[in-house]
Coordinates of C-alpha atoms in Angstrom, one line a residue:
M110 CA -140.6 44.7 56.1
P111 CA -137.9 42.1 55.7
T112 CA -135.8 42.0 52.6
L113 CA -134.9 38.6 51.2
R114 CA -132.3 38.3 48.5
I115 CA -133.8 35.6 46.3
A116 CA -131.7 33.7 43.8
L117 CA -133.4 31.7 41.0
S118 CA -131.1 29.2 39.3
Q119 CA -132.2 28.7 35.7
V120 CA -130.1 25.7 34.9
N121 CA -129.9 22.8 32.4
P122 CA -130.3 19.3 34.1
T123 CA -130.2 16.0 32.2
V124 CA -132.6 13.2 32.8
G125 CA -131.2 10.4 34.7
D126 CA -127.9 12.1 35.5
L127 CA -128.5 12.3 39.3
A128 CA -124.8 12.9 40.1
G129 CA -124.4 15.5 37.3
N130 CA -127.5 17.4 38.3
A131 CA -126.6 17.4 42.0
H132 CA -123.3 18.8 40.9
L133 CA -125.1 21.6 39.1
V134 CA -127.0 22.3 42.3
R135 CA -123.9 22.6 44.4
T136 CA -122.1 24.8 41.8
W137 CA -125.0 27.3 41.4
A138 CA -125.8 27.2 45.1
R139 CA -122.2 28.4 45.7
R140 CA -122.8 31.2 43.2
A141 CA -126.0 32.2 45.0
A142 CA -124.3 32.2 48.3
D143 CA -121.4 34.3 46.9
A144 CA -124.1 36.7 45.8
G145 CA -125.5 37.0 49.3
A146 CA -128.7 35.1 48.7
H147 CA -131.0 34.2 51.5
L148 CA -132.8 31.6 49.5
V149 CA -132.0 29.8 46.2
A150 CA -134.5 27.8 44.1
F151 CA -133.9 25.3 41.4
P152 CA -136.3 23.9 38.7
E153 CA -138.9 21.2 38.8
M154 CA -137.4 17.6 39.2
M155 CA -133.9 19.2 39.1
L156 CA -132.3 16.1 40.6
T157 CA -133.7 13.6 38.1
G158 CA -134.2 15.9 35.1
Y159 CA -137.6 16.4 33.6
P160 CA -139.8 14.6 32.2
V161 CA -138.5 11.2 33.4
E162 CA -141.6 9.4 31.9
D163 CA -141.7 5.7 32.7
L164 CA -138.5 5.9 34.8
V165 CA -141.1 6.7 37.5
F166 CA -142.1 3.1 37.5
R167 CA -138.7 1.8 38.4
R168 CA -138.5 1.6 42.1
S169 CA -134.7 1.6 41.8
F170 CA -134.8 5.1 40.2
V171 CA -137.1 6.4 42.9
A172 CA -134.9 5.1 45.6
A173 CA -131.9 6.6 43.8
S174 CA -133.5 10.1 43.6
R175 CA -134.3 10.0 47.3
A176 CA -130.8 8.9 48.2
A177 CA -129.4 11.7 46.0
L178 CA -131.5 14.2 47.8
D179 CA -130.2 13.3 51.2
R180 CA -126.7 13.1 49.7
L181 CA -127.0 16.6 48.2
A182 CA -128.2 18.0 51.6
A183 CA -125.2 16.7 53.2
D184 CA -122.8 17.7 50.4
L185 CA -124.1 21.2 50.5
A186 CA -123.4 21.5 54.2
A187 CA -119.9 20.1 53.6
D188 CA -119.4 22.7 50.9
G189 CA -120.1 25.4 53.6
L190 CA -123.4 26.2 52.2
G191 CA -125.6 24.6 55.0
E192 CA -127.0 28.0 56.1
L193 CA -128.4 28.8 52.6
P194 CA -132.0 27.4 52.1
V195 CA -132.0 25.5 48.8
V196 CA -135.3 24.6 47.2
V197 CA -134.9 21.7 44.7
G198 CA -137.2 19.4 42.7
Y199 CA -136.8 15.7 42.8
L200 CA -138.7 12.4 42.5
D201 CA -140.3 10.9 45.6
A202 CA -142.8 8.2 46.5
D203 CA -144.8 7.2 49.5
G204 CA -146.2 4.0 48.1
P205 CA -145.9 1.6 45.2
P206 CA -146.4 2.9 41.6
Q207 CA -150.1 3.3 40.7
V208 CA -149.7 0.7 37.9
S209 CA -148.6 -2.0 40.3
G210 CA -150.9 -4.7 41.8
D211 CA -150.0 -3.6 45.3
A212 CA -150.9 0.2 44.7
E213 CA -152.5 2.0 47.6
P214 CA -155.2 4.7 47.1
G215 CA -153.7 8.2 47.6
R216 CA -150.1 7.0 47.6
G217 CA -147.5 6.4 45.0
A218 CA -144.9 8.4 43.0
R219 CA -144.7 12.2 43.8
N220 CA -143.4 15.1 41.8
A221 CA -141.8 16.7 44.8
A222 CA -139.8 19.8 46.0
A223 CA -137.6 19.8 49.0
L224 CA -136.1 22.6 51.1
L225 CA -132.6 21.6 52.1
H226 CA -130.9 23.4 55.1
R227 CA -128.0 22.6 57.4
G228 CA -127.4 19.2 55.9
A229 CA -130.9 18.0 56.1
V230 CA -134.3 17.9 54.3
V231 CA -136.4 20.3 56.4
A232 CA -139.5 20.4 54.3
T233 CA -141.1 18.6 51.3
Y234 CA -144.0 19.4 49.0
F235 CA -145.9 17.3 46.6
K236 CA -147.3 18.8 43.4
H237 CA -151.0 19.4 43.7
H238 CA -152.3 19.9 40.1
L239 CA -151.1 17.4 37.6
P240 CA -151.2 18.2 34.0
N241 CA -152.6 15.6 31.7
Y242 CA -152.8 17.3 28.3
G243 CA -150.4 18.0 25.3
V244 CA -147.0 16.5 26.2
F245 CA -147.9 15.9 29.8
D246 CA -149.1 12.5 31.2
E247 CA -148.6 13.3 34.9
D248 CA -151.8 11.5 36.0
R249 CA -150.1 8.4 34.6
Y250 CA -147.2 8.9 36.8
F251 CA -147.9 10.7 39.9
V252 CA -150.3 11.0 42.8
P253 CA -151.4 14.6 43.7
G254 CA -150.4 16.1 47.0
D255 CA -152.9 17.6 49.4
M256 CA -150.6 19.6 51.6
L257 CA -149.4 23.2 51.4
T258 CA -145.8 23.5 52.7
V259 CA -145.0 26.7 54.4
V260 CA -141.4 27.4 55.4
R261 CA -140.4 30.4 57.5
V262 CA -137.2 32.0 56.0
G263 CA -135.8 35.2 57.5
G264 CA -139.1 35.8 59.2
V265 CA -141.2 35.6 56.0
D266 CA -143.6 32.7 55.4
V267 CA -142.7 31.0 52.1
A268 CA -145.0 28.5 50.3
L269 CA -143.7 25.9 47.9
T270 CA -145.5 25.0 44.7
I271 CA -144.6 23.3 41.4
C272 CA -145.3 24.2 37.8
E273 CA -149.0 23.3 37.0
D274 CA -150.0 24.6 40.4
L275 CA -149.5 28.0 38.8
W276 CA -151.4 27.2 35.6
Q277 CA -154.7 26.4 37.3
A278 CA -156.8 28.4 39.7
G279 CA -157.6 27.2 43.2
G280 CA -155.5 24.8 45.1
P281 CA -152.1 25.9 46.4
F282 CA -152.3 29.6 45.6
T283 CA -155.7 30.0 47.2
A284 CA -154.5 28.1 50.2
A285 CA -151.4 30.3 50.2
R286 CA -153.6 33.4 50.7
Q287 CA -155.5 31.7 53.5
A288 CA -152.1 30.7 55.1
H289 CA -151.1 34.5 54.9
V290 CA -147.7 33.7 53.2
G291 CA -145.5 36.5 51.9
L292 CA -143.9 34.6 49.0
V293 CA -144.7 31.7 46.9
V294 CA -141.8 29.8 45.2
N295 CA -142.9 28.1 42.0
I296 CA -140.4 25.7 40.5
N297 CA -141.0 24.7 36.8
G298 CA -140.3 22.4 34.0
S299 CA -142.4 24.4 31.6
P300 CA -141.7 23.6 27.9
Y301 CA -141.2 26.2 25.3
E302 CA -143.9 27.1 22.8
L303 CA -143.8 30.2 20.6
N304 CA -145.2 33.2 22.5
K305 CA -145.6 31.3 25.6
D306 CA -143.6 34.0 27.4
D307 CA -146.6 36.4 26.5
I308 CA -148.9 34.2 28.4
R309 CA -146.7 33.3 31.4
L310 CA -146.4 36.8 32.8
P311 CA -150.2 37.5 33.0
L312 CA -150.6 34.2 34.5
V313 CA -148.0 34.8 37.2
R314 CA -149.7 38.1 37.9
R315 CA -153.0 36.4 38.3
R316 CA -151.6 33.9 40.8
A317 CA -150.0 36.7 42.7
A318 CA -153.4 38.3 43.1
E319 CA -154.9 35.0 44.0
A320 CA -152.2 34.3 46.7
G321 CA -151.9 37.9 47.9
A322 CA -148.2 37.2 47.8
A323 CA -145.1 37.8 45.6
I324 CA -144.2 34.9 43.3
A325 CA -140.7 33.7 42.5
Y326 CA -141.0 31.6 39.4
V327 CA -137.9 29.6 38.2
N328 CA -137.9 27.5 35.0
M329 CA -135.4 25.1 33.7
V330 CA -133.5 25.6 30.5
G331 CA -132.3 23.1 27.9
G332 CA -133.5 20.3 25.6
Q333 CA -134.8 17.0 26.5
D334 CA -135.7 14.8 23.5
E335 CA -138.5 16.8 21.7
L336 CA -139.0 19.4 24.4
V337 CA -136.9 22.5 25.0
F338 CA -137.2 24.7 28.0
E339 CA -136.4 28.4 27.7
G340 CA -136.1 29.6 31.2
D341 CA -137.8 33.0 31.4
S342 CA -137.6 33.0 35.1
M343 CA -139.1 35.9 37.0
I344 CA -140.2 37.6 40.2
V345 CA -143.5 39.3 40.5
S346 CA -144.7 41.4 43.4
A347 CA -148.0 40.8 45.2
D348 CA -149.5 43.7 43.4
G349 CA -148.5 42.3 40.0
E350 CA -145.4 44.4 39.3
L351 CA -142.7 42.5 37.4
L352 CA -139.6 43.1 39.5
T353 CA -137.0 41.0 37.4
R354 CA -137.0 38.7 34.5
A355 CA -134.2 36.3 33.2
P356 CA -133.1 35.9 29.7
Q357 CA -134.4 32.9 27.6
F358 CA -132.5 29.9 26.4
V359 CA -129.4 30.4 28.6
E360 CA -128.3 29.3 32.1
H361 CA -128.7 32.2 34.4
L362 CA -128.6 33.1 38.1
L363 CA -131.3 35.7 38.7
V364 CA -130.7 37.5 42.0
H365 CA -132.9 40.2 43.3
D366 CA -133.8 41.8 46.6
V367 CA -137.5 41.7 47.4
E368 CA -139.3 43.4 50.3
L369 CA -141.8 41.0 51.8
P370 CA -144.4 41.2 54.7
A371 CA -143.1 39.8 58.0
A372 CA -144.9 36.6 59.1
G373 CA -147.8 37.0 61.4
E374 CA -149.6 34.5 63.6
P375 CA -149.1 31.2 61.7
V376 CA -152.0 29.1 60.7
A377 CA -151.6 26.0 62.8
E378 CA -150.2 22.9 61.2
G379 CA -152.7 20.5 60.0
T380 CA -155.3 23.1 59.5
E381 CA -157.5 22.3 56.5
I382 CA -157.8 25.3 54.1
A383 CA -158.5 25.7 50.4
D384 CA -159.5 22.7 48.3
G385 CA -159.1 20.4 51.3
M386 CA -155.4 21.3 51.5
R387 CA -153.7 21.0 54.8
V388 CA -150.9 23.3 56.1
V389 CA -147.5 21.8 56.9
R390 CA -145.0 24.1 58.5
A391 CA -141.3 24.3 59.1
T392 CA -139.0 27.1 60.3
V393 CA -135.5 27.9 58.9
S394 CA -134.9 31.3 60.4
E395 CA -136.9 34.0 62.1
S396 CA -134.6 36.7 60.7
V397 CA -131.6 37.2 58.4
P398 CA -128.9 39.8 58.1
A399 CA -129.8 42.7 55.8
P400 CA -128.3 42.0 52.4
A401 CA -124.8 43.3 52.2
G402 CA -123.5 45.9 49.8
P403 CA -125.7 47.6 47.2
P404 CA -129.2 46.2 46.5
A405 CA -129.3 43.2 44.1
V406 CA -131.2 44.0 41.0
G407 CA -131.8 41.2 38.6
G408 CA -132.8 43.4 35.7
L409 CA -135.5 43.0 33.1
I410 CA -134.9 41.1 29.9
E411 CA -137.2 42.2 27.1
P412 CA -138.6 39.4 24.9
V413 CA -137.1 39.1 21.4
A414 CA -138.7 38.9 18.0
D415 CA -140.6 35.6 17.2
E416 CA -138.1 34.5 14.6
A417 CA -135.2 34.9 17.0
E418 CA -137.0 33.2 19.7
V419 CA -137.7 30.1 17.6
W420 CA -134.2 30.1 16.2
Q421 CA -132.7 30.0 19.7
A422 CA -135.2 27.3 20.7
L423 CA -134.2 25.2 17.7
V424 CA -130.5 25.7 18.3
L425 CA -130.7 24.7 21.9
G426 CA -132.9 21.7 21.2
L427 CA -130.5 20.4 18.6
R428 CA -127.4 21.2 20.7
D429 CA -128.7 19.3 23.8
Y430 CA -130.0 16.3 21.8
V431 CA -126.6 15.9 20.3
N432 CA -124.5 16.6 23.3
K433 CA -126.6 14.8 26.0
N434 CA -126.7 11.8 23.8
R435 CA -123.0 12.0 23.1
F436 CA -122.9 12.2 19.4
P437 CA -119.6 13.7 18.2
S438 CA -121.1 15.3 15.1
V439 CA -123.9 15.5 12.6
V440 CA -124.4 14.8 8.9
L441 CA -127.1 16.0 6.6
G442 CA -127.8 16.0 2.9
L443 CA -127.3 19.5 1.3
S444 CA -129.7 19.8 -1.7
G445 CA -129.3 23.6 -2.3
G446 CA -132.9 24.1 -1.1
I447 CA -134.2 26.1 1.7
D448 CA -134.9 23.3 4.2
S449 CA -131.5 21.8 4.2
A450 CA -129.9 25.2 4.3
V451 CA -131.8 26.2 7.4
V452 CA -130.9 22.8 9.1
A453 CA -127.3 23.3 8.2
A454 CA -127.3 26.8 9.5
L455 CA -129.0 25.7 12.7
A456 CA -126.4 22.9 13.2
V457 CA -123.4 25.1 12.6
D458 CA -124.9 27.6 15.2
A459 CA -125.6 24.8 17.7
L460 CA -122.3 22.8 17.3
G461 CA -119.8 24.8 15.3
P462 CA -118.8 24.0 11.7
D463 CA -116.2 21.4 12.8
R464 CA -118.9 19.2 14.0
V465 CA -121.3 19.4 10.9
V466 CA -120.8 17.4 7.7
G467 CA -122.9 18.5 4.7
V468 CA -123.2 16.1 1.8
S469 CA -124.3 17.0 -1.6
L470 CA -125.9 14.0 -3.3
P471 CA -126.7 15.1 -6.9
S472 CA -128.5 13.0 -9.5
Q473 CA -129.1 13.6 -13.2
H474 CA -132.0 15.8 -12.2
S475 CA -130.2 18.0 -9.7
S476 CA -129.9 21.5 -11.3
E477 CA -126.6 23.2 -11.5
H478 CA -127.9 26.2 -9.5
S479 CA -128.8 23.8 -6.6
R480 CA -125.4 22.2 -6.6
E481 CA -123.9 25.8 -6.6
D482 CA -126.1 26.8 -3.7
A483 CA -125.1 23.7 -1.7
A484 CA -121.5 24.6 -2.2
D485 CA -122.1 28.3 -1.5
L486 CA -123.8 27.5 1.9
A487 CA -120.8 25.3 2.8
K488 CA -118.4 28.1 2.0
R489 CA -120.5 30.6 4.0
T490 CA -120.8 28.4 7.1
G491 CA -117.4 26.5 7.1
L492 CA -118.9 23.1 7.5
D493 CA -117.2 19.9 6.3
Y494 CA -118.6 19.7 2.7
R495 CA -118.6 16.6 0.5
I496 CA -120.0 15.5 -2.9
E497 CA -121.3 11.9 -3.4
P498 CA -123.1 11.6 -6.7
I499 CA -125.9 9.1 -6.6
Q500 CA -126.7 8.5 -10.2
P501 CA -124.3 5.4 -10.6
M502 CA -126.0 3.8 -7.7
V503 CA -129.5 4.6 -9.1
D504 CA -128.4 3.2 -12.5
A505 CA -127.4 0.0 -10.9
F506 CA -130.8 -0.5 -9.3
L507 CA -132.5 0.4 -12.5
A508 CA -130.4 -2.1 -14.4
N509 CA -131.8 -4.9 -12.2
L510 CA -135.3 -3.7 -11.5
S511 CA -138.1 -2.7 -13.8
L512 CA -139.1 0.7 -12.2
S513 CA -140.9 3.8 -13.5
G514 CA -142.6 7.1 -12.4
V515 CA -142.7 7.9 -8.8
T516 CA -141.0 4.7 -7.9
V517 CA -137.8 6.0 -9.5
E518 CA -138.2 9.3 -7.6
N519 CA -138.5 7.4 -4.4
L520 CA -135.5 5.3 -5.3
Q521 CA -133.3 8.5 -5.6
A522 CA -134.4 9.6 -2.2
R523 CA -133.7 6.1 -0.6
V524 CA -130.2 5.9 -2.3
R525 CA -129.4 9.2 -0.5
G526 CA -130.7 7.9 2.8
V527 CA -128.5 4.8 2.4
I528 CA -125.4 7.0 1.8
L529 CA -126.1 9.2 4.8
M530 CA -126.7 6.2 7.1
A531 CA -123.6 4.7 5.8
L532 CA -121.6 7.7 6.7
S533 CA -123.3 7.8 10.1
N534 CA -122.4 4.0 10.7
Q535 CA -118.7 4.6 9.4
E536 CA -117.9 7.9 11.2
G537 CA -120.3 8.1 14.1
H538 CA -122.4 11.2 12.9
L539 CA -126.0 11.6 13.9
V540 CA -128.0 12.0 10.7
L541 CA -130.2 15.1 10.6
T542 CA -133.3 14.9 8.4
T543 CA -134.7 18.1 7.0
G544 CA -138.4 17.8 6.3
N545 CA -140.5 20.7 7.6
K546 CA -143.8 20.4 9.4
S547 CA -145.9 21.1 6.3
E548 CA -144.3 18.2 4.4
L549 CA -144.7 15.9 7.3
A550 CA -148.4 16.9 7.6
V551 CA -149.3 16.0 4.1
G552 CA -146.8 13.0 3.8
Y553 CA -144.6 14.8 1.2
S554 CA -141.5 12.7 1.8
T555 CA -140.2 9.3 0.9
L556 CA -140.2 6.8 3.8
Y557 CA -136.7 5.5 4.4
G558 CA -135.5 8.2 1.9
D559 CA -135.5 11.9 2.8
S560 CA -137.2 11.0 6.0
V561 CA -134.1 9.0 7.2
G562 CA -132.5 10.5 10.3
G563 CA -132.0 10.3 14.0
F564 CA -133.2 13.9 14.7
N565 CA -135.2 16.6 12.7
P566 CA -134.5 20.1 13.9
V567 CA -137.3 21.6 11.8
K568 CA -139.9 18.9 12.4
D569 CA -142.3 21.4 14.0
V570 CA -141.6 24.4 11.7
W571 CA -144.1 25.2 9.0
K572 CA -142.6 25.9 5.5
T573 CA -143.7 29.6 5.6
L574 CA -141.9 29.9 8.9
I575 CA -138.8 28.2 7.4
W576 CA -138.6 31.1 4.9
R577 CA -139.1 33.7 7.6
L578 CA -136.3 32.0 9.8
A579 CA -133.8 32.1 6.9
R580 CA -134.5 35.7 6.2
W581 CA -134.2 36.5 9.9
R582 CA -130.8 34.6 10.3
N583 CA -129.4 36.3 7.3
A584 CA -130.4 39.8 8.5
D585 CA -129.1 39.1 11.9
A586 CA -125.8 38.0 10.5
A587 CA -125.6 41.2 8.4
R588 CA -126.5 43.4 11.4
R589 CA -123.6 41.8 13.3
G590 CA -121.1 42.2 10.4
E591 CA -121.0 38.5 9.7
T592 CA -121.5 36.6 6.4
P593 CA -125.2 35.5 6.1
P594 CA -125.1 31.7 6.2
I595 CA -128.0 31.0 3.7
P596 CA -127.6 31.8 0.0
E597 CA -130.3 34.2 -1.3
S598 CA -131.0 31.9 -4.2
S599 CA -131.9 29.1 -1.8
I600 CA -134.4 31.5 -0.2
G601 CA -135.9 32.9 -3.3
K602 CA -136.2 30.0 -5.8
P603 CA -139.4 27.9 -6.0
P604 CA -139.1 24.7 -3.8
S605 CA -138.5 21.5 -5.6
A606 CA -137.5 17.9 -4.8
E607 CA -135.6 17.7 -8.0
L608 CA -136.5 14.0 -8.5
S609 CA -137.8 14.4 -12.1
P610 CA -137.3 16.9 -14.9
G611 CA -138.6 20.4 -14.0
Q612 CA -140.4 19.2 -10.8
L613 CA -141.8 21.7 -8.4
D614 CA -143.5 21.3 -5.0
S615 CA -146.4 23.1 -6.4
D616 CA -147.1 20.2 -8.9
T617 CA -148.2 18.1 -6.0
L618 CA -149.2 20.6 -3.3
P619 CA -151.0 23.9 -3.1
E620 CA -148.8 27.0 -2.7
Y621 CA -147.4 26.9 0.9
D622 CA -149.1 30.3 1.7
V623 CA -152.3 28.6 1.0
L624 CA -151.4 25.2 2.4
D625 CA -150.0 26.3 5.7
P626 CA -153.1 28.2 7.1
I627 CA -155.2 25.1 6.4
L628 CA -152.7 22.8 8.0
I629 CA -152.4 25.2 11.1
G630 CA -156.2 25.1 11.5
Y631 CA -156.5 21.4 11.1
V632 CA -153.4 20.3 13.0
D633 CA -152.7 22.9 15.6
G634 CA -156.3 24.1 15.9
D635 CA -158.2 20.9 15.6
L636 CA -160.7 22.5 13.1
G637 CA -162.9 20.2 11.1
R638 CA -163.7 20.6 7.4
D639 CA -166.8 23.0 8.2
G640 CA -164.6 25.1 10.3
L641 CA -161.8 25.5 7.7
V642 CA -164.4 26.3 4.9
A643 CA -166.0 28.9 7.3
A644 CA -162.6 30.4 7.8
G645 CA -162.5 31.2 4.1
H646 CA -160.6 28.3 2.7
D647 CA -161.5 26.9 -0.7
P648 CA -163.6 23.7 -0.1
A649 CA -162.0 21.6 -2.8
V650 CA -158.5 22.6 -1.5
V651 CA -159.6 21.8 2.0
D652 CA -160.8 18.2 1.0
R653 CA -157.7 17.6 -0.8
V654 CA -155.4 18.7 2.0
L655 CA -157.2 16.8 4.7
R656 CA -157.1 13.6 2.7
M657 CA -153.3 13.9 2.4
V658 CA -152.9 14.7 6.2
D659 CA -155.2 11.8 7.2
T660 CA -153.5 9.1 5.0
A661 CA -150.0 10.1 6.1
E662 CA -150.2 9.2 9.7
Y663 CA -148.3 6.1 9.2
K664 CA -145.4 8.0 7.9
R665 CA -145.4 10.5 10.7
R666 CA -145.4 7.7 13.2
Q667 CA -142.0 6.6 11.9
S668 CA -140.5 10.0 11.7
A669 CA -137.4 11.1 13.7
P670 CA -138.0 13.2 16.9
G671 CA -137.6 17.0 16.6
T672 CA -137.8 20.1 18.7
K673 CA -141.2 21.2 19.7
I674 CA -141.9 24.9 19.2
S675 CA -145.7 25.0 18.5
M676 CA -148.8 24.4 20.5
K677 CA -149.2 21.0 19.0
A678 CA -146.3 19.1 17.5
F679 CA -146.5 15.9 15.8
G680 CA -145.6 13.2 18.2
R681 CA -146.6 13.3 21.9
D682 CA -148.8 16.3 21.3
R683 CA -150.9 14.8 18.5
R684 CA -151.9 11.2 19.0
L685 CA -154.1 9.7 16.3
P686 CA -154.6 6.1 15.3
V687 CA -152.9 5.0 12.2
T688 CA -155.8 2.7 11.4
N689 CA -158.6 5.2 11.2
R690 CA -161.5 5.4 8.8
W691 CA -163.0 8.7 10.1
R692 CA -162.7 11.5 7.5
E693 CA -163.8 15.1 7.9
D694 CA -165.7 15.0 4.6
G695 CA -167.9 12.1 5.8

């Protein structure tokens, strides 16, 4: 049986940066060649970044993607890498956009993969299964392919597939079995969700059985707006054995030697096989030299604990949002509470203390222990700490306006928002807002106040998970002999907005260990009132919570983007009308 040394380049592209992404391909292809690879694969839409959303409709962008692909093939050859087959994702089109008046049936934009060799594009493949759920709108953008591209590399028949092709039965993987391929390369832009790595491996194993072939699965890594990609690339044998697996949340070249069946009599080009797909064939090489030196073993990275996984996802999502959008630094309000403490710790881990400004914004209702906790966190993390008392500004408003009750509470939050935005404008910082998913769900925030900000690192993190993350981060620091970043008193004290004397969150909301399970069922699980009551929740509490969630949609629609870590994040995942009279209680 031939042995192919396969390299999977788990890298971090940037949407729209065609030149920078092509440079990444050249750099990592060189590393793969230096490692003796016979084949290297890069993620889905590597050249353009993913997802490109409505850039698909710009014909100039499609043309630039195609030109960049041809230029990359030539550059790889000029780099002395022409003999290395390179699989790379890109944006293609064989007709006008489907939204245009001159659209043609079965033609349009394509989510494509190409195999580059000896300075040319020797094979292309168009994604067959197009996801249209959650954050995905690929039916809006792309036309599905109906061809299975099979390339002979080193005497092994290799089929090309893209992301969702793996997540649905039938189509390319069934076709791959009928085409008698030895390896299926699956390139991905598969966003992170908590515990998705537990689903991914069994899925790859099922597709390996379906195809009767080994699968090389490569996923991108990095943040793109609200999405974060964790990598988790792997190779699985035809009989389902996990041969090698890459780490999560870091760029990585996974190189592994795989014994594969030699190609037999090929299925003729143009033959129609599973699901109406037709075979398209190309040949790169009938044989390759045996891998030089000792066998390449990529190793097996074991998954980490949930809290560690989420923390890494939030750090990477924040870092890439800041860096890819070229913000020099971030600023946030430090209240001494748990949410701002966790956001500050995330920001320092993502960017370093020199790029994080924390501002204490005390009012007459701010407790001494909260001020001390904010200062303590700043000392522990080393961030740039400032104090800007808000009471004189609040008093100026109250001297000119007749305000009382919750309006005065909201005024304090809005004064704080004005100060943070002023610092942002003056010094160039990105303002981070700190509201967790539980608060966003029930509208427990002040519009244009504590909701002010350009990015929210914990937007998709339930309050109960905020506490778990804080405890994990401190324990991890202690384990490594470092100073825990979050004061214990911030973790242990009852949460409070401190906008009125003696105020606690529990004055307005159910306790979070009661609230969060209801919210998770309603928001993430789409359970109605009856389903929540049947799950054991108090009917009166359910009715109260659902009313708060339903009436807060207008606030969520105006909230800052934030990293998605759950199965259903607010934003692209959950799309409900603001004007909506349906209520679960009838």
